[in-house]
Short mmCIF file of C-alpha atoms in Angstrom, two decimals:
data_model
loop_
_atom_site.label_atom_id
_atom_site.label_comp_id
_atom_site.label_asym_id
_atom_site.label_seq_id
_atom_site.Cartn_x
_atom_site.Cartn_y
_atom_site.Cartn_z
CA MET A 1 -9.51 -16.46 60.07
CA GLU A 2 -6.32 -14.07 60.23
CA PRO A 3 -3.98 -17.48 60.17
CA ILE A 4 -6.11 -18.29 56.78
CA SER A 5 -5.75 -15.71 55.37
CA LEU A 6 -2.55 -14.81 56.16
CA ARG A 7 -1.60 -18.56 54.11
CA THR A 8 -3.00 -18.49 51.49
CA PRO A 9 -1.47 -15.46 49.53
CA LEU A 10 2.03 -17.19 50.97
CA ALA A 11 1.13 -20.18 49.35
CA LEU A 12 -0.22 -18.46 45.92
CA LEU A 13 2.81 -16.66 45.95
CA LEU A 14 5.25 -19.78 45.84
CA THR A 15 3.35 -21.84 43.67
CA SER A 16 3.72 -18.61 41.50
CA LEU A 17 7.58 -18.41 42.25
CA CYS A 18 7.71 -22.56 40.99
CA ALA A 19 5.91 -21.96 37.96
CA ILE A 20 7.68 -19.26 37.34
CA ALA A 21 11.30 -21.30 37.95
CA ALA A 22 9.86 -24.45 36.50
CA VAL A 23 8.49 -22.96 32.99
CA TRP A 24 11.86 -20.98 32.08
CA TRP A 25 13.44 -23.72 32.81
CA TRP A 26 11.85 -25.83 30.48
CA LEU A 27 12.38 -22.87 27.68
CA ALA A 28 16.20 -22.73 28.13
CA THR A 29 16.76 -26.58 27.72
CA PRO A 30 19.85 -26.78 25.25
CA ILE A 31 19.72 -28.63 22.06
CA THR A 32 21.73 -31.82 20.72
CA LEU A 33 23.11 -30.87 17.05
CA VAL A 34 25.39 -33.74 14.99
CA ARG A 35 27.66 -31.24 14.59
CA ALA A 36 28.47 -27.77 15.84
CA PRO A 37 27.26 -24.97 13.32
CA ILE A 38 30.60 -23.27 13.50
CA ASP A 39 33.30 -25.17 13.83
CA PRO A 40 37.27 -23.72 13.00
CA ASP A 41 37.92 -27.72 12.73
CA ALA A 42 35.54 -27.87 9.25
CA LYS A 43 35.41 -24.23 7.78
CA LEU A 44 32.46 -23.17 6.08
CA GLN A 45 32.44 -23.75 2.82
CA CYS A 46 30.92 -19.72 1.57
CA VAL A 47 28.65 -17.79 3.63
CA SER A 48 27.07 -14.03 1.85
CA TYR A 49 28.99 -11.49 2.76
CA ALA A 50 27.43 -7.46 3.19
CA PRO A 51 29.34 -5.51 5.92
CA PHE A 52 26.75 -3.03 6.79
CA ARG A 53 26.04 -2.28 10.59
CA GLY A 54 24.23 -0.10 12.52
CA ALA A 55 22.11 2.43 10.54
CA GLN A 56 24.10 1.83 7.28
CA THR A 57 22.32 0.50 4.32
CA PRO A 58 22.30 -0.14 1.42
CA LEU A 59 18.76 1.64 0.47
CA GLN A 60 20.98 4.77 0.76
CA PRO A 61 23.40 5.30 -2.66
CA THR A 62 25.83 7.48 -0.46
CA THR A 63 26.58 4.79 2.04
CA HIS A 64 30.30 3.92 1.23
CA ILE A 65 32.00 0.54 3.71
CA GLY A 66 35.30 1.80 4.46
CA PRO A 67 38.31 -0.57 4.42
CA GLU A 68 39.12 -0.68 7.92
CA GLN A 69 35.50 -2.37 8.44
CA ILE A 70 35.47 -4.57 5.74
CA GLU A 71 38.83 -6.16 6.99
CA ARG A 72 38.06 -6.71 10.31
CA ASP A 73 34.87 -8.28 9.19
CA LEU A 74 37.02 -10.79 6.45
CA ALA A 75 39.57 -11.28 8.99
CA ASP A 76 37.01 -12.76 11.56
CA LEU A 77 35.53 -14.57 8.81
CA ALA A 78 38.36 -16.70 8.04
CA LYS A 79 38.34 -18.28 11.24
CA ILE A 80 35.45 -20.26 10.05
CA THR A 81 34.70 -20.06 6.46
CA ASP A 82 36.87 -20.21 2.70
CA CYS A 83 34.94 -18.41 1.03
CA VAL A 84 32.49 -15.01 0.99
CA ARG A 85 30.00 -14.37 -1.34
CA THR A 86 28.74 -10.71 -2.81
CA TYR A 87 25.84 -9.17 -4.22
CA SER A 88 27.77 -5.97 -5.33
CA ILE A 89 30.36 -3.62 -6.05
CA GLU A 90 28.69 -0.55 -5.08
CA ASN A 91 28.95 0.46 -1.05
CA GLY A 92 32.61 0.18 -1.40
CA LEU A 93 31.88 -4.00 -1.56
CA ASP A 94 33.90 -3.45 -4.27
CA GLN A 95 37.18 -3.88 -1.86
CA VAL A 96 36.28 -7.07 -1.01
CA PRO A 97 38.07 -9.30 -3.15
CA GLY A 98 41.59 -7.26 -2.54
CA LEU A 99 41.17 -7.44 1.31
CA ALA A 100 40.05 -11.29 1.21
CA ALA A 101 42.71 -11.50 -0.29
CA LYS A 102 45.04 -10.53 2.56
CA VAL A 103 43.39 -12.66 4.88
CA GLY A 104 43.24 -16.05 2.77
CA LEU A 105 39.67 -15.95 1.38
CA LYS A 106 37.82 -17.08 -1.86
CA VAL A 107 35.17 -14.51 -3.17
CA ILE A 108 32.16 -15.75 -5.37
CA GLN A 109 31.54 -11.90 -6.90
CA GLY A 110 28.54 -10.37 -6.95
CA ILE A 111 27.44 -8.28 -9.66
CA TRP A 112 23.66 -6.84 -9.36
CA LEU A 113 21.63 -6.04 -11.99
CA GLY A 114 18.51 -3.66 -12.48
CA SER A 115 16.13 -2.27 -14.66
CA ASP A 116 19.00 0.48 -15.21
CA ARG A 117 20.85 -0.65 -18.03
CA LEU A 118 23.59 1.98 -17.92
CA LYS A 119 24.34 1.35 -14.12
CA ASN A 120 24.42 -2.73 -15.38
CA LEU A 121 26.84 -1.96 -17.56
CA VAL A 122 29.12 -0.38 -14.91
CA GLN A 123 28.58 -2.75 -12.30
CA ILE A 124 29.94 -5.56 -15.00
CA SER A 125 32.57 -3.15 -16.11
CA ILE A 126 33.83 -2.89 -12.41
CA ALA A 127 33.40 -6.81 -11.58
CA VAL A 128 35.01 -8.04 -14.84
CA GLY A 129 37.98 -5.59 -13.69
CA LEU A 130 38.62 -6.68 -10.80
CA THR A 131 38.69 -10.84 -11.66
CA LYS A 132 41.29 -10.29 -13.49
CA GLN A 133 43.24 -8.11 -11.12
CA TYR A 134 42.51 -10.96 -8.75
CA PRO A 135 42.36 -14.19 -10.43
CA GLN A 136 43.64 -16.31 -7.71
CA VAL A 137 40.53 -14.49 -5.43
CA ILE A 138 37.48 -14.39 -7.45
CA THR A 139 36.40 -18.31 -8.12
CA ALA A 140 32.54 -17.63 -9.91
CA LEU A 141 30.93 -14.15 -10.85
CA VAL A 142 27.64 -14.14 -9.96
CA VAL A 143 26.09 -12.12 -13.24
CA GLY A 144 22.27 -10.70 -11.51
CA ASN A 145 20.47 -12.02 -7.43
CA GLU A 146 17.11 -12.65 -7.75
CA VAL A 147 16.45 -10.25 -10.86
CA LEU A 148 14.00 -12.11 -12.48
CA LEU A 149 11.86 -12.92 -9.40
CA ARG A 150 11.98 -8.74 -9.15
CA GLY A 151 10.58 -8.47 -12.32
CA GLU A 152 13.53 -5.89 -13.30
CA MET A 153 14.38 -7.73 -16.69
CA THR A 154 13.49 -10.18 -18.91
CA THR A 155 14.82 -13.50 -19.74
CA ALA A 156 16.70 -12.69 -23.19
CA ASP A 157 18.48 -9.56 -22.15
CA LEU A 158 19.80 -11.07 -18.61
CA ALA A 159 21.13 -14.07 -21.19
CA ALA A 160 22.75 -11.67 -22.66
CA ASN A 161 24.11 -9.57 -19.92
CA ILE A 162 25.32 -13.57 -19.08
CA ARG A 163 27.38 -13.75 -22.25
CA SER A 164 28.58 -10.92 -22.60
CA VAL A 165 30.29 -11.13 -19.18
CA LYS A 166 31.51 -14.70 -19.97
CA ALA A 167 33.01 -13.46 -23.22
CA GLN A 168 35.05 -11.38 -21.04
CA VAL A 169 36.77 -13.22 -18.47
CA THR A 170 37.86 -16.99 -17.84
CA ILE A 171 36.32 -18.06 -14.76
CA PRO A 172 32.76 -19.66 -13.90
CA VAL A 173 29.54 -17.45 -14.12
CA THR A 174 26.45 -18.52 -13.09
CA TYR A 175 23.05 -16.19 -12.56
CA ALA A 176 21.38 -16.80 -8.79
CA ASP A 177 17.58 -16.99 -8.67
CA VAL A 178 14.82 -18.82 -6.31
CA TRP A 179 14.68 -22.17 -7.52
CA GLU A 180 11.64 -21.87 -8.76
CA PHE A 181 12.66 -19.10 -11.30
CA TRP A 182 15.32 -21.65 -12.93
CA LEU A 183 12.28 -23.70 -14.03
CA LYS A 184 10.18 -20.89 -15.18
CA ASN A 185 12.77 -19.75 -17.09
CA ARG A 186 15.30 -22.74 -18.60
CA GLU A 187 17.05 -20.97 -20.99
CA ILE A 188 18.69 -19.36 -18.44
CA TYR A 189 20.75 -22.41 -17.64
CA ASP A 190 22.14 -22.58 -21.48
CA ALA A 191 23.93 -19.56 -20.39
CA VAL A 192 26.22 -20.41 -17.45
CA ASP A 193 28.19 -22.68 -15.79
CA PHE A 194 26.61 -23.49 -13.16
CA VAL A 195 23.41 -23.44 -11.70
CA THR A 196 22.65 -21.33 -8.38
CA ILE A 197 19.74 -21.53 -6.66
CA HIS A 198 18.16 -19.69 -3.73
CA ILE A 199 16.35 -23.19 -1.35
CA LEU A 200 14.86 -20.74 1.60
CA PRO A 201 12.34 -23.36 3.56
CA TYR A 202 10.99 -20.56 5.67
CA TRP A 203 10.23 -18.33 2.75
CA GLU A 204 8.45 -20.67 0.47
CA ASP A 205 5.21 -20.42 -0.82
CA ILE A 206 3.98 -22.66 1.60
CA PRO A 207 6.41 -22.41 4.22
CA VAL A 208 8.11 -25.58 5.50
CA LYS A 209 8.18 -26.20 9.62
CA ALA A 210 12.12 -26.22 10.86
CA LYS A 211 12.24 -30.18 11.11
CA PHE A 212 11.55 -30.32 7.85
CA ALA A 213 14.34 -27.74 6.28
CA ALA A 214 17.64 -29.91 5.86
CA SER A 215 14.88 -32.46 4.12
CA HIS A 216 13.12 -30.12 1.87
CA VAL A 217 17.08 -28.66 0.46
CA ASP A 218 18.09 -31.54 -0.20
CA GLU A 219 15.07 -32.66 -2.23
CA ILE A 220 14.82 -29.60 -3.95
CA ARG A 221 18.61 -30.04 -5.39
CA LYS A 222 18.06 -33.27 -6.37
CA ARG A 223 15.12 -32.13 -8.40
CA MET A 224 16.98 -29.62 -9.61
CA ALA A 225 19.36 -31.80 -10.41
CA VAL A 226 17.28 -33.50 -12.38
CA ALA A 227 15.98 -31.17 -14.66
CA PHE A 228 19.07 -29.74 -15.47
CA PRO A 229 21.71 -32.25 -15.63
CA GLY A 230 25.09 -31.94 -17.19
CA LYS A 231 25.86 -28.45 -15.17
CA GLU A 232 26.80 -28.42 -11.07
CA ILE A 233 23.95 -27.16 -8.95
CA LEU A 234 25.51 -24.61 -6.23
CA ILE A 235 22.76 -23.81 -3.55
CA GLY A 236 23.63 -19.66 -3.36
CA GLU A 237 21.67 -19.52 -0.65
CA THR A 238 20.10 -21.56 2.30
CA GLY A 239 19.94 -21.11 6.32
CA TRP A 240 17.28 -20.11 8.68
CA PRO A 241 15.75 -16.66 10.52
CA SER A 242 17.24 -16.41 14.38
CA ALA A 243 14.25 -13.84 15.56
CA GLY A 244 11.31 -12.40 14.02
CA ARG A 245 6.99 -13.87 12.96
CA MET A 246 6.38 -17.43 12.10
CA ARG A 247 4.78 -18.33 8.38
CA GLU A 248 2.80 -21.02 9.24
CA GLY A 249 4.59 -23.77 11.21
CA ALA A 250 8.11 -21.76 10.42
CA LEU A 251 8.99 -20.26 13.46
CA PRO A 252 12.41 -17.96 13.38
CA SER A 253 14.30 -19.24 16.83
CA ARG A 254 18.40 -19.62 18.12
CA THR A 255 17.39 -22.81 18.07
CA ASN A 256 16.03 -23.61 15.00
CA GLN A 257 18.72 -21.58 13.02
CA ALA A 258 21.48 -23.67 14.68
CA ARG A 259 20.13 -27.23 14.23
CA ILE A 260 18.54 -26.33 10.46
CA VAL A 261 22.16 -24.62 9.70
CA SER A 262 24.01 -28.07 11.23
CA ASP A 263 21.69 -30.45 9.53
CA ILE A 264 22.32 -28.83 5.67
CA LEU A 265 26.17 -28.32 6.95
CA ASP A 266 26.26 -32.40 7.79
CA LEU A 267 23.72 -32.80 5.00
CA ALA A 268 26.52 -31.28 2.42
CA LYS A 269 29.76 -32.98 4.04
CA ARG A 270 27.68 -36.61 3.41
CA GLU A 271 26.32 -36.29 -0.11
CA GLY A 272 29.65 -33.82 -1.63
CA PHE A 273 27.08 -30.75 -2.43
CA ARG A 274 28.25 -26.92 -2.48
CA VAL A 275 26.42 -24.75 -0.49
CA ASN A 276 26.52 -21.13 0.41
CA LEU A 277 25.21 -19.96 3.64
CA ILE A 278 23.29 -16.74 4.13
CA GLU A 279 24.48 -15.05 5.77
CA ALA A 280 27.64 -14.40 7.81
CA TYR A 281 26.01 -11.37 9.67
CA ASP A 282 22.60 -9.86 10.56
CA GLN A 283 21.57 -6.88 8.41
CA PRO A 284 19.18 -4.27 10.56
CA TRP A 285 18.64 -2.56 7.38
CA LYS A 286 16.63 -5.57 6.06
CA ARG A 287 14.01 -5.15 8.45
CA GLN A 288 12.91 -2.27 6.77
CA LEU A 289 11.93 -4.13 3.73
CA GLU A 290 11.73 -7.71 5.25
CA GLY A 291 10.50 -6.55 9.10
CA THR A 292 11.79 -8.54 12.29
CA VAL A 293 13.16 -11.90 10.52
CA GLY A 294 15.12 -10.02 7.62
CA GLY A 295 17.39 -8.77 9.73
CA TYR A 296 18.25 -11.70 11.48
CA TRP A 297 19.32 -14.82 8.78
CA GLY A 298 23.08 -14.23 10.14
CA LEU A 299 25.68 -16.23 11.77
CA PHE A 300 26.76 -13.29 13.43
CA ASP A 301 25.58 -11.10 15.77
CA ALA A 302 25.25 -7.27 13.88
CA ALA A 303 26.28 -5.24 17.08
CA LYS A 304 28.79 -7.30 18.43
CA ARG A 305 30.16 -8.90 15.68
CA VAL A 306 30.62 -12.34 17.75
CA VAL A 307 29.70 -15.60 16.41
CA LYS A 308 25.70 -16.56 18.32
CA TYR A 309 26.93 -20.36 17.83
CA PRO A 310 30.71 -20.85 19.59
CA PRO A 311 31.95 -23.84 19.78
CA GLY A 312 31.21 -25.86 23.10
CA GLN A 313 28.67 -23.86 23.96
CA VAL A 314 25.27 -24.72 24.87
CA ILE A 315 22.64 -23.33 22.51
CA SER A 316 19.23 -22.29 23.74
CA ASN A 317 16.73 -19.84 22.81
CA TYR A 318 17.05 -17.99 25.79
CA PRO A 319 20.79 -18.02 27.14
CA LEU A 320 20.28 -15.07 29.50
CA TRP A 321 17.28 -17.07 30.57
CA LYS A 322 17.99 -16.80 34.74
CA TRP A 323 18.17 -13.22 34.63
CA GLN A 324 14.90 -13.27 32.54
CA MET A 325 13.64 -15.86 35.09
CA GLY A 326 14.81 -13.82 38.25
CA GLY A 327 12.62 -10.66 36.73
CA GLY A 328 9.52 -12.02 36.32
CA MET A 329 9.61 -13.34 39.91
CA ALA A 330 10.24 -9.94 41.19
CA LEU A 331 7.44 -8.86 39.05
CA SER A 332 5.39 -11.77 40.62
CA VAL A 333 6.60 -10.79 43.87
CA ALA A 334 5.55 -7.29 43.22
CA VAL A 335 2.33 -8.48 42.42
CA PHE A 336 1.62 -9.28 45.44
CA LEU A 337 2.99 -6.72 47.49
CA ALA A 338 0.84 -4.30 45.60
CA ALA A 339 -2.26 -6.20 46.59
CA TRP A 340 -0.75 -5.84 50.20
CA LEU A 341 -0.09 -2.60 50.22
CA ALA A 342 -4.37 -2.28 49.18
CA LEU A 343 -5.06 -3.98 51.78
CA ARG A 344 -3.41 -2.29 54.21
CA ARG A 345 -5.27 0.97 53.18
CA ARG A 346 -8.93 -1.03 53.37
CA PRO A 347 -8.75 -3.87 55.67
CA TRP A 348 -10.95 -6.09 54.98
CA THR A 349 -11.15 -10.03 53.53
CA PRO A 350 -11.32 -10.63 49.86
CA ARG A 351 -13.05 -13.24 48.47
CA PRO A 352 -11.04 -16.38 47.77
CA THR A 353 -11.42 -15.78 44.30
CA SER A 354 -9.76 -12.19 44.14
CA TRP A 355 -6.61 -14.33 46.01
CA ILE A 356 -6.91 -16.41 42.53
CA ALA A 357 -7.03 -14.11 40.38
CA VAL A 358 -3.70 -11.61 41.45
CA GLY A 359 -2.22 -15.23 41.97
CA LEU A 360 -2.75 -15.78 38.24
CA TRP A 361 -2.11 -12.15 37.25
CA ALA A 362 1.43 -12.78 38.97
CA THR A 363 2.30 -15.93 36.82
CA THR A 364 1.21 -15.05 33.80
CA GLY A 365 3.18 -12.14 34.29
CA GLY A 366 6.13 -13.13 35.69
CA ILE A 367 6.24 -16.08 33.20
CA LEU A 368 6.13 -13.96 29.96
CA PHE A 369 7.75 -10.42 31.50
CA GLY A 370 10.97 -12.17 29.70
CA ILE A 371 9.80 -13.21 26.38
CA ALA A 372 8.12 -9.80 26.17
CA ALA A 373 11.00 -8.30 27.63
CA ASP A 374 13.25 -10.57 24.64
CA LYS A 375 10.61 -9.39 21.47
CA MET A 376 10.62 -5.96 22.36
CA PHE A 377 14.59 -5.90 21.94
CA TYR A 378 14.73 -7.92 18.71
CA GLU A 379 11.19 -6.42 17.67
CA SER A 380 12.01 -3.07 18.49
CA TYR A 381 12.96 -1.02 14.92
CA GLY A 382 13.57 2.73 14.94
CA VAL A 383 11.69 5.28 17.20
CA GLY A 384 8.66 4.50 16.22
CA GLY A 385 9.45 0.50 16.82
CA TRP A 386 10.52 1.57 20.47
CA LEU A 387 8.25 3.86 21.01
CA GLN A 388 5.25 1.21 20.23
CA TRP A 389 6.90 -1.91 21.15
CA GLY A 390 8.51 0.01 25.21
CA ALA A 391 4.61 1.29 26.12
CA LEU A 392 2.89 -2.16 25.36
CA LEU A 393 5.64 -3.52 27.11
CA ALA A 394 5.31 -1.10 30.50
CA ALA A 395 1.55 -1.11 30.16
CA ALA A 396 1.86 -5.06 30.45
CA ILE A 397 3.72 -4.39 33.08
CA ALA A 398 1.83 -1.48 35.15
CA SER A 399 -1.34 -3.90 34.29
CA PRO A 400 -0.85 -6.65 36.39
CA LEU A 401 -0.12 -4.12 39.61
CA LEU A 402 -2.47 -2.06 39.30
CA CYS A 403 -5.39 -4.51 38.54
CA THR A 404 -4.19 -5.96 41.75
CA HIS A 405 -4.62 -3.24 43.66
CA ALA A 406 -8.45 -2.55 42.30
CA ALA A 407 -9.06 -5.92 42.91
CA MET A 408 -8.35 -5.66 46.70
CA SER A 409 -9.76 -1.95 46.81
CA GLY A 410 -12.86 -3.36 45.54
CA ARG A 411 -12.84 -1.50 42.32
CA SER A 412 -13.80 -2.36 38.41
CA LEU A 413 -11.75 -1.66 34.90
CA PRO A 414 -12.48 2.29 34.39
CA THR A 415 -13.29 2.96 31.09
CA PHE A 416 -11.89 5.58 28.89
CA LEU A 417 -14.93 7.81 29.67
CA GLU A 418 -13.46 7.70 32.96
CA LEU A 419 -9.50 8.98 31.57
CA LEU A 420 -11.26 11.08 28.46
CA GLY A 421 -15.01 11.63 28.66
CA PRO A 422 -17.46 14.55 29.95
CA ARG A 423 -16.60 15.76 34.29
CA GLU A 424 -19.86 13.83 34.95
CA PHE A 425 -17.72 10.39 34.26
CA ARG A 426 -14.27 11.34 35.61
CA GLY A 427 -13.39 11.63 39.38
CA GLY A 428 -11.30 8.50 39.97
CA SER A 429 -8.56 7.76 41.71
CA PHE A 430 -4.56 8.37 40.66
CA PRO A 431 -5.11 4.87 40.25
CA THR A 432 -7.63 4.17 38.18
CA ALA A 433 -6.46 7.08 35.94
CA LEU A 434 -3.14 5.05 35.74
CA LEU A 435 -5.23 1.66 34.80
CA ALA A 436 -7.71 3.22 32.61
CA ILE A 437 -3.88 4.91 30.47
CA ALA A 438 -2.71 1.33 30.63
CA LEU A 439 -5.70 -0.07 29.34
CA ALA A 440 -5.91 2.30 26.10
CA VAL A 441 -2.91 1.89 25.82
CA THR A 442 -3.11 -1.56 24.96
CA THR A 443 -6.57 -1.59 23.64
CA LEU A 444 -4.64 0.70 20.76
CA ILE A 445 -1.34 -1.24 20.12
CA ALA A 446 -4.01 -4.00 19.60
CA ALA A 447 -6.51 -2.50 17.26
CA GLU A 448 -2.76 -1.06 15.43
CA THR A 449 -1.19 -4.28 15.24
CA ALA A 450 -4.22 -6.65 14.20
CA LEU A 451 -5.43 -4.10 11.51
CA GLY A 452 -1.74 -4.58 10.17
CA PHE A 453 -2.30 -8.57 9.85
CA THR A 454 -5.47 -7.97 7.95
CA PHE A 455 -4.41 -5.70 5.59
CA ASP A 456 -0.76 -5.73 5.95
CA PRO A 457 0.62 -9.35 7.47
CA ARG A 458 3.39 -10.33 5.98
CA TYR A 459 6.43 -8.29 8.16
CA ARG A 460 4.49 -7.65 11.18
CA ASP A 461 5.55 -9.74 14.50
CA PHE A 462 2.48 -10.93 16.64
CA PRO A 463 2.90 -9.28 19.93
CA PHE A 464 1.68 -12.39 22.07
CA ALA A 465 3.69 -12.29 25.08
CA ALA A 466 3.36 -8.25 26.24
CA LEU A 467 -0.58 -8.18 24.85
CA THR A 468 -1.04 -11.72 27.24
CA MET A 469 0.43 -9.73 30.41
CA ALA A 470 -1.90 -6.94 29.76
CA VAL A 471 -5.09 -9.00 28.63
CA VAL A 472 -5.06 -11.05 31.03
CA PRO A 473 -5.68 -8.94 34.49
CA PHE A 474 -8.25 -6.71 32.42
CA ALA A 475 -10.41 -9.45 31.48
CA GLY A 476 -10.13 -11.05 35.39
CA LEU A 477 -10.86 -7.23 37.08
CA MET A 478 -13.65 -7.30 34.98
CA LEU A 479 -15.13 -10.39 35.47
CA LEU A 480 -14.52 -9.72 39.08
CA ASN A 481 -15.34 -6.38 40.41
CA ARG A 482 -17.69 -5.68 37.22
CA PRO A 483 -20.32 -2.88 37.32
CA GLN A 484 -24.05 -3.97 37.26
CA ALA A 485 -25.44 -0.98 35.89
CA GLY A 486 -24.28 2.30 33.42
CA VAL A 487 -24.48 2.89 29.58
CA ARG A 488 -22.70 0.61 27.55
CA PRO A 489 -19.55 3.13 26.33
CA ILE A 490 -19.12 3.62 21.92
CA ALA A 491 -15.80 3.56 22.25
CA GLU A 492 -14.96 0.17 23.82
CA SER A 493 -17.27 -1.46 21.86
CA ALA A 494 -16.18 -0.02 18.58
CA PHE A 495 -12.72 -1.44 19.84
CA ALA A 496 -14.64 -4.83 20.68
CA GLY A 497 -15.75 -5.14 17.10
CA LEU A 498 -12.89 -3.62 15.53
CA LEU A 499 -10.79 -6.70 17.27
CA VAL A 500 -13.71 -9.50 16.85
CA VAL A 501 -13.73 -9.02 12.82
CA THR A 502 -9.87 -8.88 12.71
CA ALA A 503 -9.36 -11.77 14.83
CA LEU A 504 -11.36 -14.10 12.91
CA TYR A 505 -9.90 -12.98 9.99
CA THR A 506 -6.37 -13.04 11.37
CA GLY A 507 -6.40 -16.71 12.19
CA ILE A 508 -8.25 -17.95 9.42
CA ASN A 509 -5.17 -16.09 7.19
CA GLU A 510 -2.29 -17.38 9.25
CA GLY A 511 -3.50 -20.86 9.42
CA THR A 512 -4.22 -23.07 12.34
CA ALA A 513 0.02 -24.09 12.76
CA ASN A 514 1.03 -20.59 13.08
CA TRP A 515 0.44 -20.69 17.35
CA GLN A 516 2.11 -17.25 17.15
CA SER A 517 -1.27 -16.01 15.71
CA MET A 518 -3.80 -18.28 17.16
CA TRP A 519 -2.63 -17.27 20.84
CA THR A 520 -2.22 -13.13 19.58
CA CYS A 521 -5.89 -13.87 17.90
CA ALA A 522 -7.31 -15.22 21.18
CA ILE A 523 -6.32 -12.95 23.29
CA TYR A 524 -7.63 -9.69 20.73
CA LEU A 525 -11.08 -11.76 21.64
CA LEU A 526 -10.35 -11.69 25.22
CA LEU A 527 -9.87 -8.45 25.27
CA ALA A 528 -12.90 -7.83 22.93
CA LEU A 529 -15.23 -9.83 25.31
CA THR A 530 -12.87 -7.38 28.31
CA LEU A 531 -14.47 -4.40 26.09
CA TRP A 532 -17.76 -4.65 25.47
CA ARG A 533 -18.26 -5.82 29.00
CA ALA A 534 -17.80 -2.56 29.87
CA ARG A 535 -20.15 -0.16 31.97
CA ALA A 536 -19.76 3.46 32.69
CA ALA A 537 -21.52 4.86 35.67
CA GLN A 538 -21.54 9.22 36.35
CA SER A 539 -19.56 9.86 39.39
CA PRO A 540 -21.76 11.21 42.40
CA LYS A 541 -21.99 14.88 42.08
#
């Protein structure tokens, strides 16, 4: 029997490593595009530009960006585009036209309007002055950006502001808003020189899948041309996020962003319309308003200030996939090592199902480790975010290791009573305490995220990868070594009920097209079943 017992774990380990390698090879498969998203030989027509980096934010009125920072950005942007669009003259953005002139960029100058009339007048006055100071740089004025969408101004007041600006400048004047709001407020059409519409397939009321995004943009553009004949239709904002949560079938990813930008630019060239991409640089501050997805619409990385898709390089969702695969393989080996160490301390022959479970946990963790780490990097925002997702990833790594040790030692999944309950329920070993902590952390974060998807879901990320890494071993250990007797703990039962209700609601609310949601809800239900089956036994005195 001994040779068989040795061959079995080795065969399972080899199978696990092969499965991890195969899945990561598939995940990292690059895409082929009709044209490069960023091509120095075919510059972009225009991109939205905001200079904020790191913790800088326009939400803080005292934020002021120095000229050196803006000049470096514009010098880089001049290599890939002929024009930048701004949205305001605050926070140092009034310096953009003068600095753009130095590097040969044109500017579509924005005027930010809101409910403060006095502030609006100041914005208009400064912007009008800039057009006279830089007549060869500023090609158009955008009087207001989505102010009707935000409900901060009436249609009559907006039209009056547009006409007031037109009377003071000699360049074209427009207003920019989501395309539906142009159809709802047609009187603005009479006040502008051209129509500027925003078409963001990801943010549509009925989100558009990535493969249909470019055709959706073209369909809306043609519809608007029919509704507003005689004036040019500028697509003032369009693009796709490279990271964040799914909305129905709309998946943010690096490859989807690159493909959609490529398709839209190819379409614009073939059909001869103007398009401004949103946006030049990732903007971390937007995550405070829109969650993870708000910070990843840029063509340039926020921190390194480098192009996400350099010409001539393959485009993959996981450019560091070899490191991620290697980390997963290391975790898989560590899981089998944990089994070996447990057997050294308690020599016996485990059941075949125990080894199969260990192989499953090692493979699941090995495949998902790189994805979970990637998601933690992109989705953690602020100290609270890093603590939450860091704690979940730590629990996800610990779970297969500790569950393997418990399974090979003949121990069951501990309950919360063994960690926090009365003295008569405690008395487990140190590994048991660690396993209970990992279970508690996973359960608390699962409950918090599940409640979030129920009451405030729009900008929340689905923690499917790390949650799966943690929950699958918990469920397997509960199935393998479940206590035959004991009391049903109230805490586990309460969490189980909460997870079932919220998972069912979230699955219905998000829709079956959202695989991130369906995956997460399935893991919520698996965790609920695991907690429901828990039994607590008093420790012997």
